Amino acid sequence: MLRLDNLNGMKHSDPITPILRVLDDLDLIPAISAVALADPDAPGAAITAGTVLLGVGVGTTAAERLVAGASGSSAAALVLRPPDGPDSAVARALAEQARQAGVNLYWLADSVSWDAALHRLMEHLAPLALNDGSTDLADLAQTIASLTGGLVTIEDTSARVLAYSRSNDEVDDLRRLSILGRSGPPEYLALLREWGVYDRLATPEDVVEIEPHPESGVQRRLAVGVFAGQRQLGTIWVQQGPQPFGTHAKQALLGAARVTAAHLIGGRAASSSVTERGGTQRGGAERGRWDAPGSDGLLLRLLADPDEASVLARTGLGRAAEHRCLVAVFALDASDDPIQDRAATDELGSLVAVQAAAFRRSAMVTRLDGRIYLLVPSVESIRAALPTVRQAAGSAQRHLARQVIAALGPVVDSADQAPRSRSGADLALTTAGPTDTSPAPRRRSTPLVITFDQARPELIVAAAVQAVAARPDLADPAVGASAGTAEARTLLHYLDYGSDVAKVANLEKVHVTTVRHRLRKIVESLDTDLANPDQRLAMQLQLRAELRTYRMARK
């Protein structure tokens, strides 16, 4: 008989890992369909095939009944505490009884609490049964947990558990028993009805707060019904963990309910389900979708195929397609691992989708070319959408521990003009980092959210500099010869910062006298009159263009 507290060659920081390794060695993992608490008072009760039975608090006599009852069942395994220790006569007798009965019996070490065993088994085994090979709903539960700061369970209208987030040591009895039994325990469901929770959950988009009831083993919760119109499809429960709920937890839960509704209707997502994690689009663009059910990648096609934008917009948004809207783009800093980047981008899309759904039910999110795009319909100004974009970027950065940059395109008159807003968002995103034409890289706080209006001046200057660089026949050779010198850099600072000599000295880390000397020297060599507005602008554009060319040549 294998002992879980003394397996040769198995040294793990997690004390429950050996039981998972043992089951794997016996080829039982594919057969496991459930985890349940063993009932010694009804050892012969029908047991679902592949169930792992946990004998919590079972004594010697009860253990004998369980072994006998499990002998004729299809249980995958029975886990017990070894009576009087694994080497005792009683334990050896039970082990022999199990061997003869064909029962897979495992001892759980005294050093491992049943709580720890339950947590680890639920996380490793139950998802195999709950998600039927699909991780979309489980991923969504984890996303909701990240945004709310709690422990999430998604249930249907019969209180059957469909998916749940990862647990920690703060899990209460209601959550533990719900996940173990794959359904809300009747005694707790009765309490929730008595407290009026289900009556309140029958109202669409009403986030219900449930105060803690320590005497009943129930910690503080938020809950919301999942609806399609007036028809309730299920419920999302969020148990408070070690920390209080975040400031925007209720808002995030409202968005999560809208997103979850699409999962429960047809297995696709309205704004968040990753139904395609890879593949290619025309032109080799990456694909990934969090679009409306049945839209077949509507937003992806809308942004990638402007020629069909009018038809696509009306197909997916109906009358909302005629209202003003904008497109926002989210990007992560690149790492050396493209696979990790792709997974992080998927997660970014899920986080953005839930936040966006709380703001606009018909908001759509898609992945394209390694970025996440958000279409915000029925919005009159950038200012109206800015808080949602900032909140989504901030939540994503905290959760992913990666730099997140977001940009909002201009507001356009209708959804068929979304490609134009997307173009503006992409352009604004290019100004978020150091530019080749800037005299010195700018350090920005993160996550950075920039709007097209904010980026417009820089974009105009960049276009002008690019035009100047494309006409070498107009360039002054003396300006080109000075590129890279301290004098040229000082002059550009002087022109960029409104002739503020003191500021230039601070930037260059030299005395103001040195700044004046450099300026006098280069102005004489270039033979220019900085008092003339045209000459001043022409010199500024030429210096930026030459500095851009100089930097590119040194790379």
CSV table of C-alpha atoms in Angstrom, one decimal, residues 70-439:
chain,number,residue,atom,x,y,z
A,70,ALA,CA,-16.4,1.2,-2.3
A,71,SER,CA,-15.5,-2.3,-3.4
A,72,GLY,CA,-18.5,-2.6,-5.7
A,73,SER,CA,-18.5,0.9,-6.9
A,74,SER,CA,-16.8,2.7,-9.8
A,75,ALA,CA,-14.9,5.1,-7.5
A,76,ALA,CA,-11.5,6.1,-8.7
A,77,ALA,CA,-9.9,6.2,-5.3
A,78,LEU,CA,-10.6,6.4,-1.6
A,79,VAL,CA,-8.5,8.7,0.6
A,80,LEU,CA,-8.4,8.2,4.4
A,81,ARG,CA,-6.4,9.1,7.4
A,82,PRO,CA,-4.4,6.0,8.5
A,83,PRO,CA,-5.9,4.9,11.9
A,84,ASP,CA,-3.3,4.9,14.6
A,85,GLY,CA,-0.6,5.7,11.9
A,86,PRO,CA,0.2,4.0,8.6
A,87,ASP,CA,2.2,1.2,10.2
A,88,SER,CA,-0.4,0.2,12.7
A,89,ALA,CA,-2.2,-3.2,12.7
A,90,VAL,CA,-5.5,-1.5,12.0
A,91,ALA,CA,-4.1,0.4,9.0
A,92,ARG,CA,-2.5,-2.7,7.6
A,93,ALA,CA,-5.7,-4.6,8.0
A,94,LEU,CA,-7.6,-1.9,6.1
A,95,ALA,CA,-5.0,-1.9,3.4
A,96,GLU,CA,-5.3,-5.6,3.0
A,97,GLN,CA,-9.1,-5.3,2.9
A,98,ALA,CA,-8.9,-2.7,0.2
A,99,ARG,CA,-6.4,-4.7,-1.9
A,100,GLN,CA,-8.7,-7.8,-1.8
A,101,ALA,CA,-11.7,-5.7,-2.7
A,102,GLY,CA,-9.9,-3.9,-5.6
A,103,VAL,CA,-10.2,-0.5,-4.0
A,104,ASN,CA,-7.5,2.1,-4.6
A,105,LEU,CA,-6.9,3.2,-1.0
A,106,TYR,CA,-4.5,6.1,-0.2
A,107,TRP,CA,-3.3,7.4,3.2
A,108,LEU,CA,-3.3,11.1,3.8
A,109,ALA,CA,-0.4,12.2,6.1
A,110,ASP,CA,-1.3,13.8,9.4
A,111,SER,CA,0.9,16.7,8.4
A,112,VAL,CA,-1.6,17.5,5.6
A,113,SER,CA,-4.8,19.2,6.6
A,114,TRP,CA,-8.0,18.1,4.9
A,115,ASP,CA,-8.5,21.8,3.8
A,116,ALA,CA,-5.2,21.7,2.0
A,117,ALA,CA,-6.1,18.4,0.4
A,118,LEU,CA,-9.5,19.6,-0.7
A,119,HIS,CA,-8.1,22.9,-2.2
A,120,ARG,CA,-5.5,21.1,-4.3
A,121,LEU,CA,-7.7,18.3,-5.4
A,122,MET,CA,-10.5,20.7,-6.4
A,123,GLU,CA,-8.0,22.8,-8.4
A,124,HIS,CA,-6.3,19.8,-10.1
A,125,LEU,CA,-9.2,17.4,-10.6
A,126,ALA,CA,-12.6,19.1,-10.7
A,127,PRO,CA,-11.9,21.3,-13.7
A,128,LEU,CA,-11.5,18.2,-15.8
A,129,ALA,CA,-15.2,17.4,-15.1
A,130,LEU,CA,-16.6,20.9,-14.9
A,131,ASN,CA,-15.4,22.3,-18.2
A,132,ASP,CA,-15.9,19.4,-20.6
A,133,GLY,CA,-12.6,20.1,-22.3
A,134,SER,CA,-13.3,23.8,-22.7
A,135,THR,CA,-11.4,26.3,-20.6
A,136,ASP,CA,-13.3,29.5,-21.8
A,137,LEU,CA,-15.7,29.7,-18.9
A,138,ALA,CA,-13.0,28.8,-16.3
A,139,ASP,CA,-10.7,31.5,-17.8
A,140,LEU,CA,-13.5,34.0,-17.5
A,141,ALA,CA,-14.0,33.0,-13.9
A,142,GLN,CA,-10.4,33.7,-13.2
A,143,THR,CA,-10.6,37.0,-15.0
A,144,ILE,CA,-13.6,38.1,-12.9
A,145,ALA,CA,-11.6,37.0,-9.8
A,146,SER,CA,-8.7,39.3,-10.9
A,147,LEU,CA,-10.9,42.3,-11.4
A,148,THR,CA,-13.0,41.9,-8.2
A,149,GLY,CA,-10.3,40.6,-5.9
A,150,GLY,CA,-12.5,37.7,-4.8
A,151,LEU,CA,-13.1,34.0,-5.3
A,152,VAL,CA,-15.5,33.4,-8.2
A,153,THR,CA,-18.1,30.6,-8.9
A,154,ILE,CA,-20.3,30.6,-11.9
A,155,GLU,CA,-23.6,28.6,-11.6
A,156,ASP,CA,-26.6,27.9,-13.7
A,157,THR,CA,-30.2,28.5,-12.5
A,158,SER,CA,-30.2,25.0,-10.8
A,159,ALA,CA,-27.2,26.0,-8.7
A,160,ARG,CA,-24.9,23.6,-10.6
A,161,VAL,CA,-21.3,24.8,-10.6
A,162,LEU,CA,-20.2,25.5,-14.2
A,163,ALA,CA,-16.8,27.0,-13.5
A,164,TYR,CA,-14.8,28.6,-10.7
A,165,SER,CA,-11.6,30.5,-10.0
A,166,ARG,CA,-8.6,29.3,-8.2
A,167,SER,CA,-9.0,29.1,-4.4
A,168,ASN,CA,-6.9,30.0,-1.4
A,169,ASP,CA,-7.0,29.3,2.3
A,170,GLU,CA,-9.9,31.8,2.8
A,171,VAL,CA,-12.5,29.6,1.1
A,172,ASP,CA,-15.6,29.2,3.2
A,173,ASP,CA,-17.9,26.2,3.7
A,174,LEU,CA,-20.4,27.3,1.1
A,175,ARG,CA,-17.8,27.6,-1.7
A,176,ARG,CA,-16.0,24.4,-0.7
A,177,LEU,CA,-19.1,22.3,-0.6
A,178,SER,CA,-20.5,23.8,-3.8
A,179,ILE,CA,-17.3,22.9,-5.7
A,180,LEU,CA,-17.0,19.5,-4.2
A,181,GLY,CA,-20.6,18.6,-4.9
A,182,ARG,CA,-20.6,20.5,-8.2
A,183,SER,CA,-23.8,22.1,-6.9
A,184,GLY,CA,-24.9,24.4,-4.1
A,185,PRO,CA,-25.5,22.5,-0.9
A,186,PRO,CA,-29.3,22.4,-0.2
A,187,GLU,CA,-28.9,23.6,3.4
A,188,TYR,CA,-27.0,26.7,2.2
A,189,LEU,CA,-29.4,27.3,-0.7
A,190,ALA,CA,-32.2,27.3,1.8
A,191,LEU,CA,-30.4,30.0,3.9
A,192,LEU,CA,-29.8,32.2,0.8
A,193,ARG,CA,-33.6,32.0,0.1
A,194,GLU,CA,-34.4,32.8,3.7
A,195,TRP,CA,-32.1,35.9,3.5
A,196,GLY,CA,-33.9,37.0,0.3
A,197,VAL,CA,-30.8,36.7,-1.8
A,198,TYR,CA,-32.5,34.8,-4.7
A,199,ASP,CA,-35.3,37.3,-4.8
A,200,ARG,CA,-32.9,40.1,-5.4
A,201,LEU,CA,-30.9,38.1,-7.9
A,202,ALA,CA,-34.0,37.8,-10.0
A,203,THR,CA,-33.6,41.5,-11.0
A,204,PRO,CA,-31.3,42.0,-14.1
A,205,GLU,CA,-28.1,43.9,-13.5
A,206,ASP,CA,-28.6,44.2,-9.7
A,207,VAL,CA,-25.4,43.4,-7.9
A,208,VAL,CA,-26.3,41.9,-4.5
A,209,GLU,CA,-24.1,42.2,-1.4
A,210,ILE,CA,-24.4,39.4,1.1
A,211,GLU,CA,-23.0,40.2,4.6
A,212,PRO,CA,-20.9,37.6,6.4
A,213,HIS,CA,-22.6,35.0,8.6
A,214,PRO,CA,-19.8,33.4,10.6
A,215,GLU,CA,-22.3,31.2,12.5
A,216,SER,CA,-23.4,29.6,9.2
A,217,GLY,CA,-19.9,29.4,7.7
A,218,VAL,CA,-20.7,32.1,5.0
A,219,GLN,CA,-18.2,34.9,4.3
A,220,ARG,CA,-19.1,38.2,2.7
A,221,ARG,CA,-20.1,37.9,-1.0
A,222,LEU,CA,-21.1,39.8,-4.0
A,223,ALA,CA,-23.5,38.1,-6.5
A,224,VAL,CA,-25.2,39.0,-9.7
A,225,GLY,CA,-27.7,37.3,-12.0
A,226,VAL,CA,-26.8,36.5,-15.5
A,227,PHE,CA,-29.6,37.4,-17.9
A,228,ALA,CA,-30.5,37.3,-21.6
A,229,GLY,CA,-33.2,40.0,-21.7
A,230,GLN,CA,-35.5,39.1,-18.8
A,231,ARG,CA,-34.6,35.4,-18.8
A,232,GLN,CA,-32.1,34.4,-16.1
A,233,LEU,CA,-29.4,32.0,-17.2
A,234,GLY,CA,-27.3,31.7,-14.1
A,235,THR,CA,-25.5,33.5,-11.3
A,236,ILE,CA,-22.0,34.7,-10.5
A,237,TRP,CA,-20.9,34.5,-6.9
A,238,VAL,CA,-17.8,36.2,-5.6
A,239,GLN,CA,-16.6,35.3,-2.1
A,240,GLN,CA,-14.4,37.9,-0.4
A,241,GLY,CA,-10.8,36.7,0.0
A,242,PRO,CA,-8.0,37.9,2.3
A,243,GLN,CA,-8.5,41.5,1.1
A,244,PRO,CA,-11.7,43.6,0.8
A,245,PHE,CA,-13.3,43.9,-2.6
A,246,GLY,CA,-11.8,46.5,-4.9
A,247,THR,CA,-13.4,49.9,-5.5
A,248,HIS,CA,-14.7,48.9,-8.9
A,249,ALA,CA,-15.7,45.3,-8.0
A,250,LYS,CA,-19.4,45.8,-8.4
A,251,GLN,CA,-18.9,47.5,-11.8
A,252,ALA,CA,-16.6,44.7,-12.9
A,253,LEU,CA,-19.2,42.1,-11.8
A,254,LEU,CA,-21.9,43.8,-13.8
A,255,GLY,CA,-19.7,43.6,-16.9
A,256,ALA,CA,-18.9,40.0,-16.1
A,257,ALA,CA,-22.6,39.1,-16.0
A,258,ARG,CA,-23.1,40.6,-19.5
A,259,VAL,CA,-20.1,38.7,-20.9
A,260,THR,CA,-21.0,35.4,-19.1
A,261,ALA,CA,-24.5,35.6,-20.7
A,262,ALA,CA,-23.1,34.9,-24.1
A,263,HIS,CA,-21.2,31.9,-22.8
A,264,LEU,CA,-24.3,30.4,-21.3
A,265,ILE,CA,-26.4,31.1,-24.4
A,266,GLY,CA,-24.3,29.5,-27.1
A,267,GLY,CA,-20.8,28.8,-25.9
A,268,ARG,CA,-19.4,31.9,-27.6
A,269,ALA,CA,-18.6,35.2,-26.0
A,270,ALA,CA,-20.3,38.5,-26.4
A,271,SER,CA,-17.2,40.4,-25.6
A,272,SER,CA,-14.8,38.2,-23.9
A,273,SER,CA,-14.7,34.5,-24.8
A,274,VAL,CA,-11.5,33.6,-26.5
A,275,THR,CA,-13.1,31.4,-29.2
A,276,GLU,CA,-10.0,31.5,-31.4
A,277,ARG,CA,-6.6,31.6,-29.8
A,278,GLY,CA,-4.5,31.4,-32.9
A,279,GLY,CA,-4.6,31.1,-36.7
A,280,THR,CA,-4.2,33.6,-39.4
A,281,GLN,CA,-6.3,36.3,-41.0
A,282,ARG,CA,-5.8,37.5,-44.5
A,283,GLY,CA,-2.4,39.2,-44.7
A,284,GLY,CA,-1.0,37.1,-41.8
A,285,ALA,CA,-2.7,39.0,-39.0
A,286,GLU,CA,-3.1,37.2,-35.7
A,287,ARG,CA,-6.6,36.3,-34.9
A,288,GLY,CA,-8.4,36.1,-31.6
A,289,ARG,CA,-12.0,37.1,-30.8
A,290,TRP,CA,-14.1,38.3,-27.9
A,291,ASP,CA,-17.0,39.4,-30.3
A,292,ALA,CA,-20.7,39.0,-30.1
A,293,PRO,CA,-22.3,35.6,-30.4
A,294,GLY,CA,-22.7,34.6,-34.0
A,295,SER,CA,-20.8,37.5,-35.3
A,296,ASP,CA,-18.0,35.3,-36.7
A,297,GLY,CA,-15.3,37.8,-35.7
A,298,LEU,CA,-17.3,40.8,-36.5
A,299,LEU,CA,-15.0,43.5,-35.0
A,300,LEU,CA,-12.0,41.7,-36.4
A,301,ARG,CA,-13.4,41.9,-39.9
A,302,LEU,CA,-14.8,45.4,-39.4
A,303,LEU,CA,-11.3,46.7,-38.6
A,304,ALA,CA,-9.4,44.6,-41.1
A,305,ASP,CA,-11.8,45.1,-44.1
A,306,PRO,CA,-12.9,48.8,-44.3
A,307,ASP,CA,-14.6,48.1,-47.7
A,308,GLU,CA,-17.2,46.0,-45.9
A,309,ALA,CA,-17.4,48.2,-42.8
A,310,SER,CA,-20.9,49.5,-43.4
A,311,VAL,CA,-22.5,46.1,-43.8
A,312,LEU,CA,-20.5,44.6,-40.9
A,313,ALA,CA,-21.3,47.4,-38.5
A,314,ARG,CA,-25.1,47.1,-39.1
A,315,THR,CA,-25.0,43.3,-38.8
A,316,GLY,CA,-23.4,43.4,-35.4
A,317,LEU,CA,-24.7,46.6,-33.8
A,318,GLY,CA,-28.1,47.2,-35.4
A,319,ARG,CA,-29.3,50.8,-34.7
A,320,ALA,CA,-26.2,51.5,-32.6
A,321,ALA,CA,-24.2,51.3,-35.8
A,322,GLU,CA,-25.6,54.7,-36.7
A,323,HIS,CA,-24.4,56.4,-33.5
A,324,ARG,CA,-21.0,57.9,-32.8
A,325,CYS,CA,-18.3,55.6,-31.6
A,326,LEU,CA,-14.5,55.2,-31.1
A,327,VAL,CA,-11.9,52.5,-31.1
A,328,ALA,CA,-9.2,52.1,-28.4
A,329,VAL,CA,-6.1,50.0,-28.7
A,330,PHE,CA,-4.2,48.2,-25.9
A,331,ALA,CA,-0.6,46.9,-26.1
A,332,LEU,CA,1.8,45.2,-23.8
A,333,ASP,CA,5.6,45.7,-23.6
A,334,ALA,CA,7.3,42.9,-25.6
A,335,SER,CA,9.3,40.2,-23.9
A,336,ASP,CA,11.8,37.6,-25.3
A,337,ASP,CA,9.1,34.9,-25.2
A,338,PRO,CA,6.5,35.3,-28.0
A,339,ILE,CA,4.4,32.4,-26.6
A,340,GLN,CA,4.2,34.2,-23.2
A,341,ASP,CA,3.4,37.4,-25.0
A,342,ARG,CA,0.5,35.8,-26.9
A,343,ALA,CA,-0.9,34.3,-23.7
A,344,ALA,CA,-0.6,37.6,-21.9
A,345,THR,CA,-2.4,39.4,-24.8
A,346,ASP,CA,-5.2,36.9,-24.6
A,347,GLU,CA,-5.6,37.6,-20.9
A,348,LEU,CA,-5.4,41.3,-21.6
A,349,GLY,CA,-8.3,40.9,-24.0
A,350,SER,CA,-10.4,39.1,-21.4
A,351,LEU,CA,-9.8,41.8,-18.8
A,352,VAL,CA,-10.6,44.6,-21.2
A,353,ALA,CA,-13.8,42.9,-22.4
A,354,VAL,CA,-15.2,42.5,-18.9
A,355,GLN,CA,-14.5,46.1,-18.0
A,356,ALA,CA,-15.9,47.4,-21.4
A,357,ALA,CA,-19.1,45.3,-21.0
A,358,ALA,CA,-19.8,47.1,-17.7
A,359,PHE,CA,-19.6,50.5,-19.6
A,360,ARG,CA,-21.5,49.5,-22.8
A,361,ARG,CA,-23.3,46.2,-23.3
A,362,SER,CA,-22.6,46.2,-27.0
A,363,ALA,CA,-18.9,47.0,-26.7
A,364,MET,CA,-16.7,44.6,-28.7
A,365,VAL,CA,-13.1,43.5,-28.3
A,366,THR,CA,-10.8,41.6,-30.6
A,367,ARG,CA,-7.1,40.8,-31.0
A,368,LEU,CA,-5.3,41.9,-34.2
A,369,ASP,CA,-1.6,42.0,-34.9
A,370,GLY,CA,-0.6,41.4,-31.3
A,371,ARG,CA,-2.8,44.2,-29.9
A,372,ILE,CA,-6.2,44.3,-28.3
A,373,TYR,CA,-8.8,46.6,-29.9
A,374,LEU,CA,-12.0,47.8,-28.2
A,375,LEU,CA,-15.0,49.3,-30.1
A,376,VAL,CA,-17.0,51.6,-27.8
A,377,PRO,CA,-20.4,52.3,-29.4
A,378,SER,CA,-22.8,55.1,-28.6
A,379,VAL,CA,-20.2,57.5,-27.2
A,380,GLU,CA,-20.3,61.2,-27.8
A,381,SER,CA,-16.7,62.1,-26.8
A,382,ILE,CA,-13.3,60.7,-25.9
A,383,ARG,CA,-13.8,62.0,-22.4
A,384,ALA,CA,-16.8,59.7,-21.9
A,385,ALA,CA,-14.8,56.6,-22.7
A,386,LEU,CA,-11.5,57.6,-21.1
A,387,PRO,CA,-12.3,56.4,-17.5
A,388,THR,CA,-13.2,52.9,-18.7
A,389,VAL,CA,-10.1,52.7,-20.8
A,390,ARG,CA,-7.9,53.9,-17.9
A,391,GLN,CA,-9.5,51.5,-15.5
A,392,ALA,CA,-9.1,48.5,-17.9
A,393,ALA,CA,-5.4,49.4,-18.5
A,394,GLY,CA,-4.7,49.8,-14.8
A,395,SER,CA,-6.4,46.5,-13.9
A,396,ALA,CA,-4.5,44.7,-16.6
A,397,GLN,CA,-1.2,46.1,-15.6
A,398,ARG,CA,-1.7,45.1,-12.0
A,399,HIS,CA,-2.8,41.6,-12.9
A,400,LEU,CA,-0.3,40.9,-15.6
A,401,ALA,CA,2.7,42.8,-14.0
A,402,ARG,CA,3.5,44.0,-17.5
A,403,GLN,CA,3.6,47.6,-18.9
A,404,VAL,CA,0.3,48.4,-20.6
A,405,ILE,CA,-0.2,51.3,-23.0
A,406,ALA,CA,-3.6,52.3,-24.4
A,407,ALA,CA,-4.6,54.8,-26.9
A,408,LEU,CA,-8.0,56.1,-27.9
A,409,GLY,CA,-8.8,57.0,-31.5
A,410,PRO,CA,-11.0,60.0,-32.6
A,411,VAL,CA,-14.7,59.8,-32.2
A,412,VAL,CA,-16.4,59.0,-35.6
A,413,ASP,CA,-19.9,59.6,-36.7
A,414,SER,CA,-20.9,55.9,-37.1
A,415,ALA,CA,-19.6,52.4,-36.7
A,416,ASP,CA,-18.8,52.0,-40.4
A,417,GLN,CA,-16.1,54.6,-39.8
A,418,ALA,CA,-14.5,52.5,-37.1
A,419,PRO,CA,-11.4,51.7,-39.3
A,420,ARG,CA,-10.6,55.5,-39.3
A,421,SER,CA,-10.9,55.6,-35.5
A,422,ARG,CA,-8.6,52.6,-35.3
A,423,SER,CA,-6.1,54.3,-37.5
A,424,GLY,CA,-6.0,57.3,-35.2
A,425,ALA,CA,-5.6,55.0,-32.1
A,426,ASP,CA,-2.7,53.2,-33.8
A,427,LEU,CA,-1.1,56.6,-34.6
A,428,ALA,CA,-1.6,57.8,-31.0
A,429,LEU,CA,0.0,54.6,-29.7
A,430,THR,CA,3.2,55.4,-31.6
A,431,THR,CA,3.7,58.6,-29.6
A,432,ALA,CA,3.5,56.7,-26.3
A,433,GLY,CA,7.2,55.8,-26.3
A,434,PRO,CA,10.4,57.6,-27.1
A,435,THR,CA,10.4,58.9,-30.7
A,436,ASP,CA,13.3,59.1,-33.1
A,437,THR,CA,12.7,62.8,-33.5
A,438,SER,CA,12.7,63.7,-29.8
A,439,PRO,CA,16.0,65.3,-28.6
